Short mmCIF file of C-alpha atoms and ligand atoms in Angstrom, two decimals:
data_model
loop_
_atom_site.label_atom_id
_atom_site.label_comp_id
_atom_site.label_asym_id
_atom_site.label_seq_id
_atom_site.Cartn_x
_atom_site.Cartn_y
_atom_site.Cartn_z
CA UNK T 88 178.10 72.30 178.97
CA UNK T 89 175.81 72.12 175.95
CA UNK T 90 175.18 75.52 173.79
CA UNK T 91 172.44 75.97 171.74
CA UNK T 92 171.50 78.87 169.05
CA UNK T 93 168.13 80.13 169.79
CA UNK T 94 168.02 81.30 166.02
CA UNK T 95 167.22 78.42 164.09
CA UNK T 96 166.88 78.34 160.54
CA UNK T 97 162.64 79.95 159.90
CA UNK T 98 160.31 77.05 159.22
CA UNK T 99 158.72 77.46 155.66
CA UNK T 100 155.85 75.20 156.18
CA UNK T 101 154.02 76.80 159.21
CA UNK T 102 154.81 80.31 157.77
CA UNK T 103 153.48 79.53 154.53
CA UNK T 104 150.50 78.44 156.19
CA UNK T 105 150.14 81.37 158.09
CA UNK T 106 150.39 84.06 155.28
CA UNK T 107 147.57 81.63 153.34
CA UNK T 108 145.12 81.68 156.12
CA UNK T 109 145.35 85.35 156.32
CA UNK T 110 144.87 86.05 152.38
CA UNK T 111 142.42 83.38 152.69
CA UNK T 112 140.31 85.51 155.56
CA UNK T 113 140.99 88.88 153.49
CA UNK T 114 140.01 87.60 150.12
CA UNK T 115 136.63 86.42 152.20
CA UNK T 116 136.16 89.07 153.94
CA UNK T 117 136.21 91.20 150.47
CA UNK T 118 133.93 88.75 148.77
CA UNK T 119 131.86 89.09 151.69
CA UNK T 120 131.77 92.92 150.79
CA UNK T 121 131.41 92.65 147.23
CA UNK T 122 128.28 90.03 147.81
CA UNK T 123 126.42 92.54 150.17
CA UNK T 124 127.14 95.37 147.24
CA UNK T 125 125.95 93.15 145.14
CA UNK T 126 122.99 91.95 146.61
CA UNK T 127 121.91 95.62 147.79
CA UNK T 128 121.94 96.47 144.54
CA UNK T 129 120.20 93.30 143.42
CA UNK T 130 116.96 94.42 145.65
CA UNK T 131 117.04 98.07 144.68
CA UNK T 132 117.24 96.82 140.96
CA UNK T 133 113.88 94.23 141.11
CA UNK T 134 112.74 96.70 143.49
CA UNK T 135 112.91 99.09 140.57
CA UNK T 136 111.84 96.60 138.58
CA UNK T 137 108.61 95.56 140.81
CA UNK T 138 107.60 99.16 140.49
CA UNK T 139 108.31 99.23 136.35
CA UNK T 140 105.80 96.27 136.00
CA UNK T 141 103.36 97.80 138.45
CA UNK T 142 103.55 100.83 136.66
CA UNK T 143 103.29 99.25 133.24
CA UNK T 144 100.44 97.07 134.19
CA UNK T 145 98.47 99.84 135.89
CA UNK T 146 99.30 101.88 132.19
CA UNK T 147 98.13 99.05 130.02
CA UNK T 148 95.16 98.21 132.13
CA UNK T 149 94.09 101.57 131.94
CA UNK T 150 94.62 102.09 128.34
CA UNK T 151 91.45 102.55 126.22
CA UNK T 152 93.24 100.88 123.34
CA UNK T 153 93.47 97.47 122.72
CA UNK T 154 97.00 96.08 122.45
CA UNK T 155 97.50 92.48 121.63
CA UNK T 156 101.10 90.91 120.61
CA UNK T 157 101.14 88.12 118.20
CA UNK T 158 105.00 86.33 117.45
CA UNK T 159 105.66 85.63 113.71
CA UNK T 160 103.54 82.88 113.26
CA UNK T 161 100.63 84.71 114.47
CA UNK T 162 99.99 83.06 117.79
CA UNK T 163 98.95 85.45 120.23
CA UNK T 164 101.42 86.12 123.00
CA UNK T 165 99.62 89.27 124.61
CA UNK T 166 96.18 90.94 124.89
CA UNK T 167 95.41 93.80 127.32
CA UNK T 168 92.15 94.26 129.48
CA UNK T 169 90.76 96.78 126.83
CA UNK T 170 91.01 94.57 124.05
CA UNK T 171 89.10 91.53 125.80
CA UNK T 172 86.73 94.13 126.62
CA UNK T 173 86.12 94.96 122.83
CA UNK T 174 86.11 91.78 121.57
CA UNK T 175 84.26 90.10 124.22
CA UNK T 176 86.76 87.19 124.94
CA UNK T 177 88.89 86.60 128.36
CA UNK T 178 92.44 86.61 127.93
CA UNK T 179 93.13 83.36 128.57
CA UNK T 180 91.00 82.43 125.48
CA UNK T 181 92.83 84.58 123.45
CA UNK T 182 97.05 83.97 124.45
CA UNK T 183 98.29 81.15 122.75
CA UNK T 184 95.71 80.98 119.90
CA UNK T 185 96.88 80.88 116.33
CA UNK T 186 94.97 82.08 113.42
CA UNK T 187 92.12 81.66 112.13
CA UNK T 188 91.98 84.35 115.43
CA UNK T 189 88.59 83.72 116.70
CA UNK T 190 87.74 87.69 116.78
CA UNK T 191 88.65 88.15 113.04
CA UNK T 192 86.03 88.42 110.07
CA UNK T 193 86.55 85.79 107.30
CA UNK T 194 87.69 88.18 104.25
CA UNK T 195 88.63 90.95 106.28
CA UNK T 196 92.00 92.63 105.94
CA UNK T 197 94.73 91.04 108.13
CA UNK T 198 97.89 92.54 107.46
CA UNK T 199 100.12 91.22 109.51
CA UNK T 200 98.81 87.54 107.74
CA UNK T 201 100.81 88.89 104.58
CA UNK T 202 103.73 87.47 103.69
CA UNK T 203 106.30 90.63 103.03
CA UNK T 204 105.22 91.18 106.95
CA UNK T 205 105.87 87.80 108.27
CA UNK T 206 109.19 87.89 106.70
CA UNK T 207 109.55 91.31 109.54
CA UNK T 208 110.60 93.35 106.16
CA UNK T 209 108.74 96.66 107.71
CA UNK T 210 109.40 98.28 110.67
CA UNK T 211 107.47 101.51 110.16
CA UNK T 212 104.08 101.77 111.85
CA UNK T 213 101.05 101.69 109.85
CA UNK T 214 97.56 101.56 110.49
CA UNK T 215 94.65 100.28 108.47
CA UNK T 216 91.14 100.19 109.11
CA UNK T 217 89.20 96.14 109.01
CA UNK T 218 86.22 94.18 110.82
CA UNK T 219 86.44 92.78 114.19
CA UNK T 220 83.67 89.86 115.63
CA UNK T 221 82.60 90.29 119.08
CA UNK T 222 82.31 86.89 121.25
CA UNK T 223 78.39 87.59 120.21
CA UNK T 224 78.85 87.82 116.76
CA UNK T 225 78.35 91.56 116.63
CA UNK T 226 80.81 92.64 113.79
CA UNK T 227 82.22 96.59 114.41
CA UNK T 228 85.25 98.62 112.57
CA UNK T 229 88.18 98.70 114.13
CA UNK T 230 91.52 100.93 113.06
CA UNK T 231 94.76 99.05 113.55
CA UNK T 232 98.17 100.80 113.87
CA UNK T 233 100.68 97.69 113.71
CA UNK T 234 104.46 97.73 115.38
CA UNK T 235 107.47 95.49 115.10
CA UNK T 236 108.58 93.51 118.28
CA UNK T 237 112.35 93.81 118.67
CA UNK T 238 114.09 91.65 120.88
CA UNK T 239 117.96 93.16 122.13
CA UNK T 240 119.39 91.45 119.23
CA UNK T 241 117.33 93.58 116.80
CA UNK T 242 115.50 90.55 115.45
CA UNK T 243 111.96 90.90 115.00
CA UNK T 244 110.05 88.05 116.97
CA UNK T 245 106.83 89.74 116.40
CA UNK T 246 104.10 92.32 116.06
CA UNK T 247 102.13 94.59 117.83
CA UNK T 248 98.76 95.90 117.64
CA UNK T 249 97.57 98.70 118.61
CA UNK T 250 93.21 98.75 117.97
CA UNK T 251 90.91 101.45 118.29
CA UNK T 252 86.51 100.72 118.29
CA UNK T 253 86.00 103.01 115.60
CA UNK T 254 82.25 102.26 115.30
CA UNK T 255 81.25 105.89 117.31
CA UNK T 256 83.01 107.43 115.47
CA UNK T 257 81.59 106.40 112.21
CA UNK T 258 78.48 106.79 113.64
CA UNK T 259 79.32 110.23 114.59
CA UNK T 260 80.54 110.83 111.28
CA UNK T 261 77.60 109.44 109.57
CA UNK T 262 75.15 111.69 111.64
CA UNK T 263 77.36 115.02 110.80
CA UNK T 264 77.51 113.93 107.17
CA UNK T 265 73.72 113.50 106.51
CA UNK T 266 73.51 116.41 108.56
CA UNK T 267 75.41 118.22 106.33
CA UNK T 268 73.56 116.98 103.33
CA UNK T 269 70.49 118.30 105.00
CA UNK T 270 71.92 121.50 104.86
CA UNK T 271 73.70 121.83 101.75
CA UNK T 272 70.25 120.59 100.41
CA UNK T 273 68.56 123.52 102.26
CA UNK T 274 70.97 125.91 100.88
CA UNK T 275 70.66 124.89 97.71
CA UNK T 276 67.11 125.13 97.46
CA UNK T 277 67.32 128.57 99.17
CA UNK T 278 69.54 129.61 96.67
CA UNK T 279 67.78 128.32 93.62
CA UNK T 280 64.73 129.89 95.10
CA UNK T 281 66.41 133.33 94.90
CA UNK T 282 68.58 132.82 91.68
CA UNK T 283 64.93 131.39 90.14
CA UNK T 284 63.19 134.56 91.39
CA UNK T 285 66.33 137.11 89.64
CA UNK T 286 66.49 135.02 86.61
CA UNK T 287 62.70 135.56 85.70
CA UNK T 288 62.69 139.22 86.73
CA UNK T 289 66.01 139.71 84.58
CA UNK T 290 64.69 137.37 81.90
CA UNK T 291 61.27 139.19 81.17
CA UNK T 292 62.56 142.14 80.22
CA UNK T 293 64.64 141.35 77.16
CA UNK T 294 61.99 138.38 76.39
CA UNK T 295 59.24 141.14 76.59
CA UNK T 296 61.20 143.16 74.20
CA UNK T 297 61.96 140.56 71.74
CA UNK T 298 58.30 139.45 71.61
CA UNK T 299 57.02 143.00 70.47
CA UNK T 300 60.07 143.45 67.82
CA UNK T 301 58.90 140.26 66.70
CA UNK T 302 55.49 141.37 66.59
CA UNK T 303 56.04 144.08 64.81
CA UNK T 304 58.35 142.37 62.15
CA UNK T 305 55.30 139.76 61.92
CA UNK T 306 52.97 142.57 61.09
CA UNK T 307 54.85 144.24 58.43
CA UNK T 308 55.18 140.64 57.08
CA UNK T 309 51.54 140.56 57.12
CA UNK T 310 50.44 143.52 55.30
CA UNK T 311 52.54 143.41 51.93
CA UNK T 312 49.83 145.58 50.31
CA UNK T 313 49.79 148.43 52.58
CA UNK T 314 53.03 148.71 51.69
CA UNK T 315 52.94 148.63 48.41
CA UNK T 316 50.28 151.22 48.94
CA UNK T 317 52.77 153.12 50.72
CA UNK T 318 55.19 152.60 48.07
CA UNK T 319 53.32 153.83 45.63
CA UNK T 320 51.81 156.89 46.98
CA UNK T 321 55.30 158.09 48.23
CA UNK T 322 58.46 156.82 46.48
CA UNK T 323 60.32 157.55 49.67
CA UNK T 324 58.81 155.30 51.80
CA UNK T 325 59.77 152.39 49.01
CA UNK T 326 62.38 151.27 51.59
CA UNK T 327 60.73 152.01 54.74
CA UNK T 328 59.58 148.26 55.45
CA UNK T 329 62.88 146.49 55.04
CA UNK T 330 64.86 148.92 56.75
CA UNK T 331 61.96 149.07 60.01
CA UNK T 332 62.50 145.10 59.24
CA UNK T 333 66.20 145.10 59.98
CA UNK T 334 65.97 147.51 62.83
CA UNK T 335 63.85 145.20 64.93
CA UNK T 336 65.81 142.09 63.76
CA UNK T 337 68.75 143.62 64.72
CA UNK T 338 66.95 144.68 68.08
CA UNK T 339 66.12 141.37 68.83
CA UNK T 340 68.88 140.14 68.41
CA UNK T 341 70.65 142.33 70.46
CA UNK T 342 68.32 141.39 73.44
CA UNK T 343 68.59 138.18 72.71
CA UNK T 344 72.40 138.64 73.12
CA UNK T 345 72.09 139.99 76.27
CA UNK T 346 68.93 137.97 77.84
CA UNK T 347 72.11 135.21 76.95
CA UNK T 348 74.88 136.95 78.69
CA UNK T 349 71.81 136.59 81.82
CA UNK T 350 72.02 132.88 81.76
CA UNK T 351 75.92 132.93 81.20
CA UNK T 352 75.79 134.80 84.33
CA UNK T 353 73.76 132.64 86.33
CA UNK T 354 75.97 130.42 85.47
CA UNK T 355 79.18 131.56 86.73
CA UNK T 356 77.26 132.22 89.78
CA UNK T 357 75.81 128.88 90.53
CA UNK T 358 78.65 126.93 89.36
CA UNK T 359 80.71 126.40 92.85
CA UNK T 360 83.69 124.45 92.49
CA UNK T 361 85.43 122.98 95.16
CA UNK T 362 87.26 125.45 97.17
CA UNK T 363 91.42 124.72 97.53
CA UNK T 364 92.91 126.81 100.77
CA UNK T 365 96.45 127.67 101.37
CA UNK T 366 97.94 130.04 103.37
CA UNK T 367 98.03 133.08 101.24
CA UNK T 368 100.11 137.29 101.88
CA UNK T 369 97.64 139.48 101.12
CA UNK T 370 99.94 141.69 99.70
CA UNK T 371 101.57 138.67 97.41
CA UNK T 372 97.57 138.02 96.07
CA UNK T 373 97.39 141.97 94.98
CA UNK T 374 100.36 141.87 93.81
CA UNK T 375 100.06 138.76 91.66
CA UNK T 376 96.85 140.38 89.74
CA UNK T 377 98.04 143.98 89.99
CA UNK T 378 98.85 143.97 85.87
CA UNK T 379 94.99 143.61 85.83
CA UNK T 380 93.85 146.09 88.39
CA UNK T 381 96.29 148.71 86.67
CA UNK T 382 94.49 147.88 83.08
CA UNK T 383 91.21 148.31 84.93
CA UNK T 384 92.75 151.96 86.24
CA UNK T 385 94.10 152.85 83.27
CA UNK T 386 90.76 152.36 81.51
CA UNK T 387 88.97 154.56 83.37
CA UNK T 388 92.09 156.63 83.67
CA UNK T 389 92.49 156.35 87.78
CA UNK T 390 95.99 156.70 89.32
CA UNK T 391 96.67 153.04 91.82
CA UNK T 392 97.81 153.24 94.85
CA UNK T 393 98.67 150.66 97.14
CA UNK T 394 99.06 150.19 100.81
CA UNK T 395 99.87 146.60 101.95
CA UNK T 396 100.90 144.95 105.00
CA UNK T 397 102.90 142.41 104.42
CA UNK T 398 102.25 140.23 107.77
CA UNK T 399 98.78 140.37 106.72
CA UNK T 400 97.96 136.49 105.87
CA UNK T 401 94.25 134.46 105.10
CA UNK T 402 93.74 130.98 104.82
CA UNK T 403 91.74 130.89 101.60
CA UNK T 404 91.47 129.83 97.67
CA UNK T 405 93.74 132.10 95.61
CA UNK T 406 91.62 132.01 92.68
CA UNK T 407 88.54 133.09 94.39
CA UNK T 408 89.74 135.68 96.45
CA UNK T 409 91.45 137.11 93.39
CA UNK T 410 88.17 137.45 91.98
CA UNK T 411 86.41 139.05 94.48
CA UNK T 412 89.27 141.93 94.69
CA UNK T 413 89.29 141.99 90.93
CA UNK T 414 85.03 142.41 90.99
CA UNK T 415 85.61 145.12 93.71
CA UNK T 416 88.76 147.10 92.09
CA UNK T 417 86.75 147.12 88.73
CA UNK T 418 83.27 148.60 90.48
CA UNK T 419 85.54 151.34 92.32
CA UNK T 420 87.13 152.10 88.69
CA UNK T 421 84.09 152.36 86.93
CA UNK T 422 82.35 154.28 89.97
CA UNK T 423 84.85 157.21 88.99
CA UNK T 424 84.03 157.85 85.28
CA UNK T 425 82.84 161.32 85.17
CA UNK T 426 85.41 162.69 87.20
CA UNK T 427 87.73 165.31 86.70
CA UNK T 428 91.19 163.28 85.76
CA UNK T 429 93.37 164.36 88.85
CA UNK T 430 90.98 163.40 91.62
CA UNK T 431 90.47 160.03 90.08
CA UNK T 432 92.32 157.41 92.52
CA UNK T 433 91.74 153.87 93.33
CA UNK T 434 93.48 152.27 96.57
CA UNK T 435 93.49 149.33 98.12
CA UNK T 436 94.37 148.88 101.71
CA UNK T 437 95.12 145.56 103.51
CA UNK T 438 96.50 144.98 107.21
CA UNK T 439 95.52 143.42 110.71
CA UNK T 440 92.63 144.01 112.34
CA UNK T 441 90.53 143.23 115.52
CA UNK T 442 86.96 143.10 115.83
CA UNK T 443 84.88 141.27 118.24
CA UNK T 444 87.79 139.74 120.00
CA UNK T 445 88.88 138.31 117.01
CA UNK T 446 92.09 138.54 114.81
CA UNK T 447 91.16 139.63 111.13
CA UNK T 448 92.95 140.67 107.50
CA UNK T 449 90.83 143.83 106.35
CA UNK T 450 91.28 144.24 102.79
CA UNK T 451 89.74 148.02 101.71
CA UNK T 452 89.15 148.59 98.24
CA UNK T 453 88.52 152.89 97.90
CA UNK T 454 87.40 155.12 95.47
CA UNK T 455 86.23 158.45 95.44
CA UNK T 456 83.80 158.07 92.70
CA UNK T 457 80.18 158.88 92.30
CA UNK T 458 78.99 157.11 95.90
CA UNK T 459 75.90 154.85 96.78
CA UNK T 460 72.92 156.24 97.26
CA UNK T 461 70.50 155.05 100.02
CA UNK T 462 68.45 152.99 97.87
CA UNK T 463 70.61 151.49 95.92
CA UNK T 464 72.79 150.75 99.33
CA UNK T 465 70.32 148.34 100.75
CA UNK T 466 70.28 146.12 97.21
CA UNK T 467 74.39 146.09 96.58
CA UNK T 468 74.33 142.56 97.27
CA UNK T 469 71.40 141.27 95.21
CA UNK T 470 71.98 138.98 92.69
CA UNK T 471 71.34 140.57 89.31
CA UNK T 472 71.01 144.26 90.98
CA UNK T 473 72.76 147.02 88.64
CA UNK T 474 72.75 150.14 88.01
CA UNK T 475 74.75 150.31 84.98
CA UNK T 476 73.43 149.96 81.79
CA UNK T 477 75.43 146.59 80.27
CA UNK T 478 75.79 145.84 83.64
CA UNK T 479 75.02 142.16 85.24
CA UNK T 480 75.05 142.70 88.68
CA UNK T 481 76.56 139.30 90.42
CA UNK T 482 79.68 141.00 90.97
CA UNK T 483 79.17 142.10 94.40
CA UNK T 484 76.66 138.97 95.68
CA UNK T 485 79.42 136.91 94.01
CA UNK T 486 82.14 138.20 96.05
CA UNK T 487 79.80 137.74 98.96
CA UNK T 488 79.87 134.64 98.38
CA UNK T 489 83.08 133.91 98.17
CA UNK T 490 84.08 136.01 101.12
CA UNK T 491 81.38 134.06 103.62
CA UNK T 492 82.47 130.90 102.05
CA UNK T 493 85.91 131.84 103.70
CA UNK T 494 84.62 132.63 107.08
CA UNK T 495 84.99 136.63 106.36
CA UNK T 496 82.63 139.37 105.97
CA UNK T 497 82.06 141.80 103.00
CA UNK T 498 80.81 144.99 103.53
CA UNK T 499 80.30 148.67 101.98
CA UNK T 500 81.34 151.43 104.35
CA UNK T 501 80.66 155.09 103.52
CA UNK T 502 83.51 157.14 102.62
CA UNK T 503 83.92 160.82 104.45
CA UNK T 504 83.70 163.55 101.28
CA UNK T 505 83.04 161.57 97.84
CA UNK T 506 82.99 158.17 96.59
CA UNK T 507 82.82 154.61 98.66
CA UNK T 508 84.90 151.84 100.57
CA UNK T 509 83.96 148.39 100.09
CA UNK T 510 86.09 146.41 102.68
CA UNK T 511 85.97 142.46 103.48
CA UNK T 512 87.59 141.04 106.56
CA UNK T 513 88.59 137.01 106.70
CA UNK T 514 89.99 135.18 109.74
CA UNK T 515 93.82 136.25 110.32
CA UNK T 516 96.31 132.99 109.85
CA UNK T 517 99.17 132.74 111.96
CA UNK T 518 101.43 130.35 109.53
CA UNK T 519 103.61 131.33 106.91
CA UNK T 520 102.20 132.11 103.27
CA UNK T 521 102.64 129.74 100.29
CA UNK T 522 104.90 131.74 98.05
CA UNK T 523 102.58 132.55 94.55
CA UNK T 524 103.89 130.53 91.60
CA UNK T 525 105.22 132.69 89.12
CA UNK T 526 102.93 130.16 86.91
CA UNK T 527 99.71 131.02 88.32
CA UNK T 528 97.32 133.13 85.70
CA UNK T 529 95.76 135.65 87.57
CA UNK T 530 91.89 134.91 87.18
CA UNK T 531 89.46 137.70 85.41
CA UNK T 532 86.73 139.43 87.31
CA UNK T 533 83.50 137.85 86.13
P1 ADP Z 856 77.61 145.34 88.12
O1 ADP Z 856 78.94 145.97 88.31
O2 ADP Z 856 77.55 144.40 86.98
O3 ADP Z 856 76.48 146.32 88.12
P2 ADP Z 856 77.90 144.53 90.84
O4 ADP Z 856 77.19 143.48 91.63
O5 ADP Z 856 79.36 144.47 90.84
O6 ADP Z 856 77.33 144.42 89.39
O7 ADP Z 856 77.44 145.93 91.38
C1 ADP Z 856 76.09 146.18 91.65
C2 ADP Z 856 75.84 147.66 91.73
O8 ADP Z 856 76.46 148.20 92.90
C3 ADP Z 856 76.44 148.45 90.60
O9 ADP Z 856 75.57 148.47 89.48
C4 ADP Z 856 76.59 149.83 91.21
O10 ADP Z 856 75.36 150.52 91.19
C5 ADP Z 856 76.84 149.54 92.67
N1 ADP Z 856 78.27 149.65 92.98
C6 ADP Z 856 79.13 148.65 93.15
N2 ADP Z 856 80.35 149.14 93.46
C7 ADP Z 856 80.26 150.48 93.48
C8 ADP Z 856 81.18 151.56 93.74
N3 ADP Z 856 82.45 151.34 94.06
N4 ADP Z 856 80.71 152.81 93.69
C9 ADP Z 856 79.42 153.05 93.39
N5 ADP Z 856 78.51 152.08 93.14
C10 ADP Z 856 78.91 150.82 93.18
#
């Protein structure tokens, strides 16, 4: 009888075997996994990718802007269906050419040709305005805004350009600037029409004066004997002559003196300088000449009083709107000499206001002095109209002048009871104000 042990010792060869096979099959089976992962995202990423290209090309074809990407040796790498159209030449003309670029002007400006750029030393965009040469020979101004090309390691491996036809615009610009000409050449001619018309009337009367004093003082030039005569027959007219002499000197030259204070005032008028805007607080401007407008008041002995808004902001030339107040404030003053003390009061108003659907500053200057009558109402603005004996009348048409020049409106209301409003309204700005420097002389009312 023959025993055996049915447990023999385990067989390491067969069971080693068997574990590998079955890693083996897991390890594929994961790989398998990890491949169909990877491919599904694979497909969604060119997918994505498909759709980038489409959407890039559709963008750039579309463009109305020429782009065109050159590497750093200026070989074009790029051009886009608008910039073949502007220059005339098919794209496949234009990638891989090197300078000289065949749509460039000999002599023209070619920045991206200079050195300092080649070397990729800028990467802020700049344009700059040169000559491009259709495939005709047509030449036509183009504006070029020029851009770095960064690859991912932040090296620069070229440039691109970004070009705009600028020719209808120039041509638009050239029509509105002759256009303009025309009428600044109309207006001046209107204007020297109506300054020529008030210079001769204001003119002739001190000239008319002057030429009878002088007449006069010619006359008792001319008749030494007579008055000797006169002399002699009565001792008290010895003196007579030269002291009639020096009246009318002294007349003429007084109207000399003021037929020149005329021409001075033409002057002032005419001159236009060019006008600087800022945003500027109403109440800030009347503030900043208020030392003046208080002298003014306190000449004519009239009490101030203001009444500013302080969101009330123009868009205007300090200067000259610190004139115009300063011509009004000093009328209203003057319009209240005469008055009893007490009732003598000067204000100025300024705030918001809306008129014809429009957002406006109104700046009121008030007084309850001696009023316009109707006559005079209807010639306030004239140049040259006064009423005042030493006075030159361009205050008013110059403030006009200024005020229209700013878009605004100025205007004399009557005032309920005594005395008159003159009130000018200019476009309301919404940004803030440019704070007054503490350096800035207040300017004096012509
Ligand atoms: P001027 O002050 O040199 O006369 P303006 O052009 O400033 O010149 O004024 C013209 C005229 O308008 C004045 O002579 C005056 O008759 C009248 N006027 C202007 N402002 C007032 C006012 N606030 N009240 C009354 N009359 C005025």
């Amino acid at each position: 009888l023959r025993a055996n042990s049915l447990q023999t010792s385990p067989k390491l060869v067969p069971n080693a075997l068997a574990a590998l096979l079955i890693t083996l099959t897991l390890a594929l089976a994961s790989s398998g996994l990890l491949l169909w992962r990877d491919t599904r995202r694979r497909l969604a990423a060119e997918q994505a990718l498909r759709e980038q290209h489409a959407f890039r090309k559709a963008m750039e074809d579309s463009l109305m802007t020429g782009l065109c990407a050159r590497d750093l040796r200026g070989r074009i790498t790029y051009v886009n269906p608008a910039f073949c159209e502007m220059t005339g030449f098919r794209a496949d003309e234009l990638v891989g050419a090197s300078p000289p670029l065949p749509y460039r002007v000999p002599g023209q400006r070619d920045e991206a040709q200079r050195p300092e750029q080649i070397a990729g030393a800028g990467s802020a965009r700049h344009g700059y305005e040169t000559e491009f040469r259709r495939r005709d020979g047509e030449c036509f101004p183009v504006l070029i805004f020029e851009a770095p090309l960064i690859d991912e390691h932040g090296r620069q491996t070229g440039w691109m350009d970004s070009i705009l036809d600028i020719a209808e615009r120039r041509r638009v610009e050239e029509i509105n600037r002759r256009q303009q000409e025309k009428l600044q050449g109309h207006a001046r001619m209107a204007m020297l029409g109506e300054v020529a018309s008030a210079l001769s009337h204001e003119l002739n009367q001190p000239l008319a004066a002057i030429t009878s004093y002088a007449t006069a003082c010619e006359n008792m030039l001319r008749e030494p004997g007579d008055a000797r005569r006169e002399r002699d027959a009565a001792g008290r007219r010895a003196h007579a002559a030269p002291a009639a002499l020096r009246a009318a000197l002294e007349r003429i030259r007084s109207q000399s003196e003021r037929a020149g204070q005329v021409i001075r005032g033409v002057q002032a008028f005419v001159r236009r300088r060019r006008i600087e805007r800022e945003p500027i607080a109403i109440d800030q401007l009347v503030h900043g000449i208020e030392p003046l407008i208080r002298l003014q008041a306190r000449k004519w002995e009239a009490q101030l009083v203001l009444d500013l808004c302080q969101s009330a902001i123009v868009f205007g030339d300090r200067t000259m709107l610190e004139q115009a107040v300063l011509n009004l404030t000093r009328n209203a003053a003057e319009a209240m000499d005469g008055l009893p003390r007490a009732s003598r009061r000067l204000e100025i108003e300024a705030g918001p206001y809306h008129e014809a659907g429009r957002d406006w500053i109104r700046v009121a200057v008030k007084d309850c002095g001696c009023g316009i009558a109707a006559d005079v109402e209807s010639q306030l603005f004239a140049p040259f109209f006064t009423t005042k004996p030493d006075g030159l009348g361009i205050g008013l048409s110059l403030s006009r002048s200024v005020i229209e020049a700013h878009g605004g409106k100025l205007r004399h209301e009557r005032r309920a009871g005594r005395g008159s409003v003159f009130a000018f309204v200019l476009p309301r700005h919404r940004a803030p104000a440019t704070p007054a420097s503490a350096a800035d002389e207040p300017v004096a009312a012509a």
